[in-house]
């Protein structure tokens, strides 16, 4: 079922599938010229007019021509469409379909756009859910294009699989910019007032469905619904009416993603979609930069988290370095001096905090090509690193310090402290194992509490997204 509001022409500039039906007498005949463009055949239709394959006679290249009905190309609507087309023309990005020309011929207002041969994501997902990494990479590409448009001062307002296309080279293009955008006169950080309801209910943010002012977070919501569709093979909500769909988006619990492959990966993607599709705009990503960073953290094509064994060996190398340094400092003063856990733990905490906050890695982690990042993809702040090290090291340091300095040896209290001390050390190993094998991003408790993640510096790319989708 496809419930469309009067929002946007569905500019299908792809060549797959049968030609859509059209009313007799409405279509422009093949061979007709609009300015220096010759009509070849119809490609698609929508609420704003029909789209044709045409030839640019000046440059001898194929283009897509969208012709607006004569009755709608007048007054304020005409002026708005011209302003929005000019706004889209300012966006130069590989993930945005470009507008080349806007003109008028015999009362017909038309746009000449980039002609794309390929498949929309709606066509692609009709054959079944996409591979998880492919879906993430495509949504990331769409976010890059939407970010560039938002920087130019306008919104899309109809993000969905049929408005995202893979061209013949496997590059994702965002279609139908400008025709439904608002706030194209100037760039503004404030919300955009809606003068008319526009969008597709299956993917529409609750505030957009209510006709409230919107900002980029409404497009992020629709992109989250699109990601759900690509991964699961169906839209998040299905209903028999627009009103029911709008109510479900605003109040109903979103279905969980179907279990596919790694539970840890599915959990991470589900958490990502949950934030993108939060009913309240304030609970979603506040910027495309934050969204893109979050997508990259989930995607194995951009982020490969460090696992149990590599982190264990990296920590062992760092602990060995700290022990050797402490021993070298103490040895000149006392040849019988030993390095206790309290001293080594304190030095380790300081050493790790400085190294991680300054360089994002320690010598042990660098040896295995690991680094620490914040969960938004940036370098962690000093406060995050300090919190992480306190959670990791403080219990062991405090317990051993009390045992060495306060409690007499060979007493019940000393035995109890030994049990607690070894329990704390065992918990660290156990939590590293649990985090590595079960949690999203292979994060430990101290990673979660400090909003950080340990990953490999170099991203692993195992295959071509374009190739896997276009085969």
mmCIF file of N, CA, C and O in Angstrom, residues 43-132:
data_model
loop_
_atom_site.group_PDB
_atom_site.id
_atom_site.type_symbol
_atom_site.label_atom_id
_atom_site.label_comp_id
_atom_site.label_asym_id
_atom_site.label_seq_id
_atom_site.Cartn_x
_atom_site.Cartn_y
_atom_site.Cartn_z
ATOM 1 N N UNK A 43 8.589 9.074 -18.185
ATOM 2 C CA UNK A 43 9.285 8.250 -17.204
ATOM 3 C C UNK A 43 8.451 7.997 -15.959
ATOM 4 O O UNK A 43 8.516 6.924 -15.372
ATOM 5 N N UNK A 44 7.679 8.980 -15.550
ATOM 6 C CA UNK A 44 6.914 8.825 -14.323
ATOM 7 C C UNK A 44 5.968 9.987 -14.137
ATOM 8 O O UNK A 44 5.926 10.919 -14.941
ATOM 9 N N UNK A 45 5.181 9.932 -13.077
ATOM 10 C CA UNK A 45 4.197 10.972 -12.816
ATOM 11 C C UNK A 45 3.996 11.111 -11.329
ATOM 12 O O UNK A 45 4.296 10.203 -10.548
ATOM 13 N N UNK A 46 3.477 12.250 -10.918
ATOM 14 C CA UNK A 46 3.196 12.505 -9.510
ATOM 15 C C UNK A 46 2.289 13.688 -9.357
ATOM 16 O O UNK A 46 1.751 14.223 -10.342
ATOM 17 N N UNK A 47 2.101 14.127 -8.118
ATOM 18 C CA UNK A 47 1.182 15.215 -7.848
ATOM 19 C C UNK A 47 1.598 16.541 -8.445
ATOM 20 O O UNK A 47 0.766 17.427 -8.623
ATOM 21 N N UNK A 48 2.883 16.705 -8.742
ATOM 22 C CA UNK A 48 3.364 17.976 -9.272
ATOM 23 C C UNK A 48 3.565 17.954 -10.775
ATOM 24 O O UNK A 48 4.018 18.933 -11.348
ATOM 25 N N UNK A 49 3.269 16.872 -11.450
ATOM 26 C CA UNK A 49 3.423 16.831 -12.890
ATOM 27 C C UNK A 49 4.060 15.552 -13.359
ATOM 28 O O UNK A 49 4.305 14.637 -12.576
ATOM 29 N N UNK A 50 4.326 15.481 -14.677
ATOM 30 C CA UNK A 50 4.925 14.285 -15.249
ATOM 31 C C UNK A 50 6.407 14.509 -15.524
ATOM 32 O O UNK A 50 6.868 15.641 -15.717
ATOM 33 N N UNK A 51 7.137 13.393 -15.561
ATOM 34 C CA UNK A 51 8.571 13.428 -15.814
ATOM 35 C C UNK A 51 8.854 12.680 -17.104
ATOM 36 O O UNK A 51 8.326 11.596 -17.342
ATOM 37 N N UNK A 52 9.689 13.292 -17.951
ATOM 38 C CA UNK A 52 9.979 12.729 -19.263
ATOM 39 C C UNK A 52 11.481 12.569 -19.436
ATOM 40 O O UNK A 52 12.275 13.343 -18.902
ATOM 41 N N UNK A 53 11.836 11.564 -20.213
ATOM 42 C CA UNK A 53 13.186 11.499 -20.737
ATOM 43 C C UNK A 53 13.250 12.452 -21.918
ATOM 44 O O UNK A 53 12.378 12.445 -22.784
ATOM 45 N N UNK A 54 14.263 13.288 -21.941
ATOM 46 C CA UNK A 54 14.404 14.272 -23.014
ATOM 47 C C UNK A 54 15.863 14.351 -23.419
ATOM 48 O O UNK A 54 16.757 13.862 -22.717
ATOM 49 N N UNK A 55 16.100 14.983 -24.548
ATOM 50 C CA UNK A 55 17.454 15.210 -25.043
ATOM 51 C C UNK A 55 17.761 16.689 -24.971
ATOM 52 O O UNK A 55 16.983 17.532 -25.456
ATOM 53 N N UNK A 56 18.871 17.008 -24.327
ATOM 54 C CA UNK A 56 19.363 18.386 -24.309
ATOM 55 C C UNK A 56 20.032 18.636 -25.654
ATOM 56 O O UNK A 56 21.133 18.135 -25.930
ATOM 57 N N UNK A 57 19.362 19.392 -26.523
ATOM 58 C CA UNK A 57 19.862 19.588 -27.883
ATOM 59 C C UNK A 57 21.124 20.448 -27.906
ATOM 60 O O UNK A 57 21.930 20.338 -28.828
ATOM 61 N N UNK A 58 21.309 21.281 -26.899
ATOM 62 C CA UNK A 58 22.492 22.142 -26.878
ATOM 63 C C UNK A 58 23.749 21.349 -26.536
ATOM 64 O O UNK A 58 24.820 21.585 -27.101
ATOM 65 N N UNK A 59 23.628 20.388 -25.618
ATOM 66 C CA UNK A 59 24.794 19.627 -25.159
ATOM 67 C C UNK A 59 24.743 18.161 -25.570
ATOM 68 O O UNK A 59 25.655 17.399 -25.243
ATOM 69 N N UNK A 60 23.682 17.764 -26.254
ATOM 70 C CA UNK A 60 23.525 16.395 -26.744
ATOM 71 C C UNK A 60 23.701 15.381 -25.623
ATOM 72 O O UNK A 60 24.555 14.497 -25.660
ATOM 73 N N UNK A 61 22.859 15.504 -24.606
ATOM 74 C CA UNK A 61 22.906 14.585 -23.472
ATOM 75 C C UNK A 61 21.479 14.307 -23.010
ATOM 76 O O UNK A 61 20.579 15.142 -23.174
ATOM 77 N N UNK A 62 21.240 13.144 -22.405
ATOM 78 C CA UNK A 62 19.897 12.856 -21.878
ATOM 79 C C UNK A 62 19.660 13.605 -20.577
ATOM 80 O O UNK A 62 20.579 13.762 -19.758
ATOM 81 N N UNK A 63 18.452 14.069 -20.391
ATOM 82 C CA UNK A 63 18.051 14.726 -19.151
ATOM 83 C C UNK A 63 16.653 14.237 -18.783
ATOM 84 O O UNK A 63 15.947 13.641 -19.599
ATOM 85 N N UNK A 64 16.269 14.468 -17.552
ATOM 86 C CA UNK A 64 14.899 14.216 -17.114
ATOM 87 C C UNK A 64 14.200 15.574 -17.031
ATOM 88 O O UNK A 64 14.729 16.511 -16.418
ATOM 89 N N UNK A 65 13.048 15.680 -17.650
ATOM 90 C CA UNK A 65 12.286 16.929 -17.657
ATOM 91 C C UNK A 65 11.033 16.740 -16.821
ATOM 92 O O UNK A 65 10.229 15.838 -17.092
ATOM 93 N N UNK A 66 10.847 17.568 -15.842
ATOM 94 C CA UNK A 66 9.611 17.552 -15.064
ATOM 95 C C UNK A 66 8.774 18.749 -15.494
ATOM 96 O O UNK A 66 9.209 19.905 -15.378
ATOM 97 N N UNK A 67 7.588 18.475 -15.982
ATOM 98 C CA UNK A 67 6.699 19.514 -16.496
ATOM 99 C C UNK A 67 5.558 19.695 -15.514
ATOM 100 O O UNK A 67 4.846 18.731 -15.178
ATOM 101 N N UNK A 68 5.358 20.910 -15.045
ATOM 102 C CA UNK A 68 4.301 21.188 -14.089
ATOM 103 C C UNK A 68 3.007 21.530 -14.816
ATOM 104 O O UNK A 68 3.030 22.196 -15.856
ATOM 105 N N UNK A 69 1.880 21.106 -14.303
ATOM 106 C CA UNK A 69 0.604 21.434 -14.944
ATOM 107 C C UNK A 69 0.411 22.938 -15.054
ATOM 108 O O UNK A 69 0.807 23.695 -14.148
ATOM 109 N N UNK A 70 -0.186 23.371 -16.142
ATOM 110 C CA UNK A 70 -0.358 24.804 -16.376
ATOM 111 C C UNK A 70 -1.135 25.460 -15.239
ATOM 112 O O UNK A 70 -0.861 26.591 -14.842
ATOM 113 N N UNK A 71 -2.095 24.758 -14.675
ATOM 114 C CA UNK A 71 -2.901 25.332 -13.617
ATOM 115 C C UNK A 71 -2.152 25.557 -12.323
ATOM 116 O O UNK A 71 -2.597 26.326 -11.464
ATOM 117 N N UNK A 72 -1.013 24.895 -12.159
ATOM 118 C CA UNK A 72 -0.249 25.023 -10.917
ATOM 119 C C UNK A 72 0.973 25.902 -11.082
ATOM 120 O O UNK A 72 1.686 26.159 -10.124
ATOM 121 N N UNK A 73 1.255 26.333 -12.300
ATOM 122 C CA UNK A 73 2.465 27.119 -12.561
ATOM 123 C C UNK A 73 2.156 28.607 -12.569
ATOM 124 O O UNK A 73 2.622 29.356 -13.418
ATOM 125 N N UNK A 74 1.332 29.047 -11.644
ATOM 126 C CA UNK A 74 0.961 30.453 -11.583
ATOM 127 C C UNK A 74 1.065 30.946 -10.148
ATOM 128 O O UNK A 74 1.048 30.172 -9.193
ATOM 129 N N UNK A 75 1.139 32.266 -10.005
ATOM 130 C CA UNK A 75 1.078 32.916 -8.699
ATOM 131 C C UNK A 75 2.176 32.509 -7.750
ATOM 132 O O UNK A 75 3.321 32.272 -8.134
ATOM 133 N N UNK A 76 1.802 32.411 -6.464
ATOM 134 C CA UNK A 76 2.772 32.136 -5.411
ATOM 135 C C UNK A 76 3.412 30.770 -5.572
ATOM 136 O O UNK A 76 4.607 30.598 -5.295
ATOM 137 N N UNK A 77 2.615 29.782 -6.046
ATOM 138 C CA UNK A 77 3.183 28.443 -6.229
ATOM 139 C C UNK A 77 4.299 28.467 -7.260
ATOM 140 O O UNK A 77 5.340 27.822 -7.092
ATOM 141 N N UNK A 78 4.096 29.215 -8.329
ATOM 142 C CA UNK A 78 5.117 29.316 -9.377
ATOM 143 C C UNK A 78 6.388 29.952 -8.812
ATOM 144 O O UNK A 78 7.503 29.465 -9.030
ATOM 145 N N UNK A 79 6.229 31.049 -8.082
ATOM 146 C CA UNK A 79 7.396 31.735 -7.517
ATOM 147 C C UNK A 79 8.133 30.839 -6.521
ATOM 148 O O UNK A 79 9.366 30.811 -6.485
ATOM 149 N N UNK A 80 7.372 30.092 -5.718
ATOM 150 C CA UNK A 80 8.005 29.213 -4.727
ATOM 151 C C UNK A 80 8.817 28.120 -5.407
ATOM 152 O O UNK A 80 9.944 27.822 -5.016
ATOM 153 N N UNK A 81 8.242 27.518 -6.452
ATOM 154 C CA UNK A 81 8.938 26.441 -7.147
ATOM 155 C C UNK A 81 10.215 26.944 -7.819
ATOM 156 O O UNK A 81 11.236 26.252 -7.832
ATOM 157 N N UNK A 82 10.176 28.136 -8.360
ATOM 158 C CA UNK A 82 11.373 28.697 -8.986
ATOM 159 C C UNK A 82 12.450 28.934 -7.933
ATOM 160 O O UNK A 82 13.630 28.602 -8.141
ATOM 161 N N UNK A 83 12.071 29.490 -6.783
ATOM 162 C CA UNK A 83 13.058 29.732 -5.725
ATOM 163 C C UNK A 83 13.663 28.426 -5.224
ATOM 164 O O UNK A 83 14.867 28.319 -4.996
ATOM 165 N N UNK A 84 12.822 27.405 -5.075
ATOM 166 C CA UNK A 84 13.301 26.128 -4.575
ATOM 167 C C UNK A 84 14.200 25.428 -5.592
ATOM 168 O O UNK A 84 15.196 24.789 -5.226
ATOM 169 N N UNK A 85 13.874 25.545 -6.873
ATOM 170 C CA UNK A 85 14.731 24.952 -7.902
ATOM 171 C C UNK A 85 16.097 25.625 -7.902
ATOM 172 O O UNK A 85 17.139 24.973 -8.053
ATOM 173 N N UNK A 86 16.100 26.944 -7.721
ATOM 174 C CA UNK A 86 17.381 27.656 -7.657
ATOM 175 C C UNK A 86 18.186 27.234 -6.439
ATOM 176 O O UNK A 86 19.418 27.152 -6.480
ATOM 177 N N UNK A 87 17.477 26.966 -5.329
ATOM 178 C CA UNK A 87 18.172 26.512 -4.128
ATOM 179 C C UNK A 87 18.827 25.160 -4.367
ATOM 180 O O UNK A 87 19.976 24.937 -3.987
ATOM 181 N N UNK A 88 18.098 24.242 -5.005
ATOM 182 C CA UNK A 88 18.676 22.930 -5.282
ATOM 183 C C UNK A 88 19.872 23.042 -6.215
ATOM 184 O O UNK A 88 20.849 22.303 -6.084
ATOM 185 N N UNK A 89 19.798 23.969 -7.158
ATOM 186 C CA UNK A 89 20.902 24.135 -8.099
ATOM 187 C C UNK A 89 22.182 24.567 -7.392
ATOM 188 O O UNK A 89 23.280 24.378 -7.920
ATOM 189 N N UNK A 90 22.053 25.138 -6.182
ATOM 190 C CA UNK A 90 23.248 25.552 -5.434
ATOM 191 C C UNK A 90 23.933 24.382 -4.750
ATOM 192 O O UNK A 90 25.049 24.512 -4.260
ATOM 193 N N UNK A 91 23.258 23.257 -4.661
ATOM 194 C CA UNK A 91 23.830 22.104 -3.967
ATOM 195 C C UNK A 91 24.673 21.302 -4.949
ATOM 196 O O UNK A 91 24.165 20.746 -5.910
ATOM 197 N N UNK A 92 25.961 21.257 -4.690
ATOM 198 C CA UNK A 92 26.870 20.473 -5.527
ATOM 199 C C UNK A 92 27.426 19.344 -4.678
ATOM 200 O O UNK A 92 28.331 19.540 -3.861
ATOM 201 N N UNK A 93 26.845 18.176 -4.848
ATOM 202 C CA UNK A 93 27.265 17.031 -4.040
ATOM 203 C C UNK A 93 27.015 15.765 -4.837
ATOM 204 O O UNK A 93 25.984 15.641 -5.499
ATOM 205 N N UNK A 94 27.930 14.800 -4.764
ATOM 206 C CA UNK A 94 27.757 13.568 -5.556
ATOM 207 C C UNK A 94 26.545 12.744 -5.171
ATOM 208 O O UNK A 94 26.105 11.901 -5.956
ATOM 209 N N UNK A 95 25.979 12.971 -3.975
ATOM 210 C CA UNK A 95 24.813 12.200 -3.550
ATOM 211 C C UNK A 95 23.496 12.943 -3.735
ATOM 212 O O UNK A 95 22.478 12.558 -3.167
ATOM 213 N N UNK A 96 23.514 13.997 -4.527
ATOM 214 C CA UNK A 96 22.305 14.766 -4.815
ATOM 215 C C UNK A 96 22.099 14.810 -6.314
ATOM 216 O O UNK A 96 23.022 15.139 -7.064
ATOM 217 N N UNK A 97 20.880 14.474 -6.763
ATOM 218 C CA UNK A 97 20.547 14.616 -8.184
ATOM 219 C C UNK A 97 20.426 16.101 -8.502
ATOM 220 O O UNK A 97 19.760 16.852 -7.787
ATOM 221 N N UNK A 98 21.055 16.519 -9.593
ATOM 222 C CA UNK A 98 21.178 17.951 -9.877
ATOM 223 C C UNK A 98 20.074 18.459 -10.799
ATOM 224 O O UNK A 98 19.570 17.734 -11.666
ATOM 225 N N UNK A 99 19.713 19.723 -10.598
ATOM 226 C CA UNK A 99 18.851 20.443 -11.534
ATOM 227 C C UNK A 99 19.758 21.263 -12.448
ATOM 228 O O UNK A 99 20.639 21.984 -11.991
ATOM 229 N N UNK A 100 19.544 21.125 -13.759
ATOM 230 C CA UNK A 100 20.370 21.836 -14.729
ATOM 231 C C UNK A 100 19.740 23.146 -15.177
ATOM 232 O O UNK A 100 20.439 24.112 -15.466
ATOM 233 N N UNK A 101 18.411 23.166 -15.277
ATOM 234 C CA UNK A 101 17.784 24.288 -15.979
ATOM 235 C C UNK A 101 16.326 24.390 -15.549
ATOM 236 O O UNK A 101 15.672 23.373 -15.278
ATOM 237 N N UNK A 102 15.840 25.602 -15.445
ATOM 238 C CA UNK A 102 14.419 25.832 -15.236
ATOM 239 C C UNK A 102 13.945 26.830 -16.282
ATOM 240 O O UNK A 102 14.638 27.814 -16.574
ATOM 241 N N UNK A 103 12.819 26.528 -16.896
ATOM 242 C CA UNK A 103 12.332 27.404 -17.954
ATOM 243 C C UNK A 103 10.822 27.309 -18.105
ATOM 244 O O UNK A 103 10.147 26.550 -17.408
ATOM 245 N N UNK A 104 10.317 28.090 -19.050
ATOM 246 C CA UNK A 104 8.883 28.113 -19.315
ATOM 247 C C UNK A 104 8.682 28.184 -20.821
ATOM 248 O O UNK A 104 9.360 28.949 -21.516
ATOM 249 N N UNK A 105 7.749 27.380 -21.328
ATOM 250 C CA UNK A 105 7.483 27.332 -22.761
ATOM 251 C C UNK A 105 5.984 27.144 -22.961
ATOM 252 O O UNK A 105 5.410 26.130 -22.518
ATOM 253 N N UNK A 106 5.351 28.114 -23.592
ATOM 254 C CA UNK A 106 3.926 28.042 -23.889
ATOM 255 C C UNK A 106 3.103 27.781 -22.631
ATOM 256 O O UNK A 106 2.181 26.965 -22.615
ATOM 257 N N UNK A 107 3.470 28.479 -21.554
ATOM 258 C CA UNK A 107 2.733 28.353 -20.302
ATOM 259 C C UNK A 107 3.103 27.164 -19.459
ATOM 260 O O UNK A 107 2.545 26.968 -18.371
ATOM 261 N N UNK A 108 4.014 26.339 -19.924
ATOM 262 C CA UNK A 108 4.427 25.161 -19.174
ATOM 263 C C UNK A 108 5.740 25.460 -18.444
ATOM 264 O O UNK A 108 6.762 25.728 -19.077
ATOM 265 N N UNK A 109 5.700 25.397 -17.124
ATOM 266 C CA UNK A 109 6.919 25.555 -16.325
ATOM 267 C C UNK A 109 7.571 24.186 -16.194
ATOM 268 O O UNK A 109 6.912 23.199 -15.878
ATOM 269 N N UNK A 110 8.875 24.095 -16.448
ATOM 270 C CA UNK A 110 9.534 22.786 -16.426
ATOM 271 C C UNK A 110 10.937 22.900 -15.844
ATOM 272 O O UNK A 110 11.545 23.972 -15.827
ATOM 273 N N UNK A 111 11.414 21.757 -15.382
ATOM 274 C CA UNK A 111 12.756 21.636 -14.832
ATOM 275 C C UNK A 111 13.517 20.603 -15.654
ATOM 276 O O UNK A 111 12.968 19.551 -15.971
ATOM 277 N N UNK A 112 14.754 20.886 -15.957
ATOM 278 C CA UNK A 112 15.643 19.901 -16.568
ATOM 279 C C UNK A 112 16.577 19.391 -15.473
ATOM 280 O O UNK A 112 17.284 20.172 -14.838
ATOM 281 N N UNK A 113 16.531 18.076 -15.244
ATOM 282 C CA UNK A 113 17.279 17.477 -14.145
ATOM 283 C C UNK A 113 18.239 16.413 -14.658
ATOM 284 O O UNK A 113 18.138 15.963 -15.799
ATOM 285 N N UNK A 114 19.142 16.026 -13.798
ATOM 286 C CA UNK A 114 20.061 14.931 -14.093
ATOM 287 C C UNK A 114 19.260 13.661 -14.379
ATOM 288 O O UNK A 114 18.368 13.277 -13.618
ATOM 289 N N UNK A 115 19.564 13.015 -15.488
ATOM 290 C CA UNK A 115 18.908 11.750 -15.827
ATOM 291 C C UNK A 115 19.742 10.605 -15.283
ATOM 292 O O UNK A 115 20.943 10.512 -15.537
ATOM 293 N N UNK A 116 19.099 9.731 -14.529
ATOM 294 C CA UNK A 116 19.797 8.640 -13.869
ATOM 295 C C UNK A 116 19.275 7.300 -14.358
ATOM 296 O O UNK A 116 18.068 7.056 -14.351
ATOM 297 N N UNK A 117 20.188 6.452 -14.775
ATOM 298 C CA UNK A 117 19.837 5.073 -15.116
ATOM 299 C C UNK A 117 20.241 4.189 -13.951
ATOM 300 O O UNK A 117 21.396 4.151 -13.564
ATOM 301 N N UNK A 118 19.273 3.509 -13.401
ATOM 302 C CA UNK A 118 19.563 2.655 -12.265
ATOM 303 C C UNK A 118 18.291 2.222 -11.582
ATOM 304 O O UNK A 118 17.226 2.157 -12.197
ATOM 305 N N UNK A 119 18.394 1.913 -10.288
ATOM 306 C CA UNK A 119 17.254 1.455 -9.503
ATOM 307 C C UNK A 119 17.088 2.331 -8.269
ATOM 308 O O UNK A 119 18.068 2.706 -7.632
ATOM 309 N N UNK A 120 15.838 2.624 -7.937
ATOM 310 C CA UNK A 120 15.593 3.252 -6.652
ATOM 311 C C UNK A 120 15.727 2.181 -5.566
ATOM 312 O O UNK A 120 15.666 0.974 -5.828
ATOM 313 N N UNK A 121 15.901 2.625 -4.330
ATOM 314 C CA UNK A 121 15.985 1.662 -3.244
ATOM 315 C C UNK A 121 14.653 0.944 -3.028
ATOM 316 O O UNK A 121 14.629 -0.175 -2.503
ATOM 317 N N UNK A 122 13.547 1.578 -3.435
ATOM 318 C CA UNK A 122 12.255 0.889 -3.377
ATOM 319 C C UNK A 122 12.254 -0.315 -4.306
ATOM 320 O O UNK A 122 11.759 -1.389 -3.961
ATOM 321 N N UNK A 123 12.823 -0.157 -5.517
ATOM 322 C CA UNK A 123 12.947 -1.283 -6.433
ATOM 323 C C UNK A 123 13.857 -2.360 -5.838
ATOM 324 O O UNK A 123 13.571 -3.557 -5.928
ATOM 325 N N UNK A 124 14.951 -1.911 -5.247
ATOM 326 C CA UNK A 124 15.937 -2.861 -4.728
ATOM 327 C C UNK A 124 15.385 -3.651 -3.550
ATOM 328 O O UNK A 124 15.551 -4.869 -3.471
ATOM 329 N N UNK A 125 14.697 -2.977 -2.615
ATOM 330 C CA UNK A 125 14.212 -3.675 -1.422
ATOM 331 C C UNK A 125 12.977 -4.511 -1.735
ATOM 332 O O UNK A 125 12.602 -5.387 -0.934
ATOM 333 N N UNK A 126 12.347 -4.270 -2.884
ATOM 334 C CA UNK A 126 11.207 -5.103 -3.273
ATOM 335 C C UNK A 126 11.627 -6.554 -3.455
ATOM 336 O O UNK A 126 10.801 -7.479 -3.323
ATOM 337 N N UNK A 127 12.887 -6.793 -3.749
ATOM 338 C CA UNK A 127 13.402 -8.149 -3.901
ATOM 339 C C UNK A 127 13.844 -8.782 -2.609
ATOM 340 O O UNK A 127 14.350 -9.906 -2.606
ATOM 341 N N UNK A 128 13.693 -8.078 -1.492
ATOM 342 C CA UNK A 128 14.091 -8.606 -0.192
ATOM 343 C C UNK A 128 14.977 -7.624 0.546
ATOM 344 O O UNK A 128 15.501 -6.668 -0.040
ATOM 345 N N UNK A 129 15.162 -7.816 1.844
ATOM 346 C CA UNK A 129 16.004 -6.904 2.645
ATOM 347 C C UNK A 129 17.423 -6.827 2.105
ATOM 348 O O UNK A 129 17.948 -7.791 1.541
ATOM 349 N N UNK A 130 18.049 -5.670 2.280
ATOM 350 C CA UNK A 130 19.430 -5.482 1.856
ATOM 351 C C UNK A 130 20.387 -6.046 2.904
ATOM 352 O O UNK A 130 20.019 -6.222 4.068
ATOM 353 N N UNK A 131 21.609 -6.329 2.480
ATOM 354 C CA UNK A 131 22.649 -6.667 3.441
ATOM 355 C C UNK A 131 22.828 -5.501 4.408
ATOM 356 O O UNK A 131 22.724 -4.337 4.016
ATOM 357 N N UNK A 132 23.093 -5.794 5.652
ATOM 358 C CA UNK A 132 23.119 -4.767 6.688
ATOM 359 C C UNK A 132 24.140 -3.679 6.386
ATOM 360 O O UNK A 132 23.846 -2.483 6.464
#
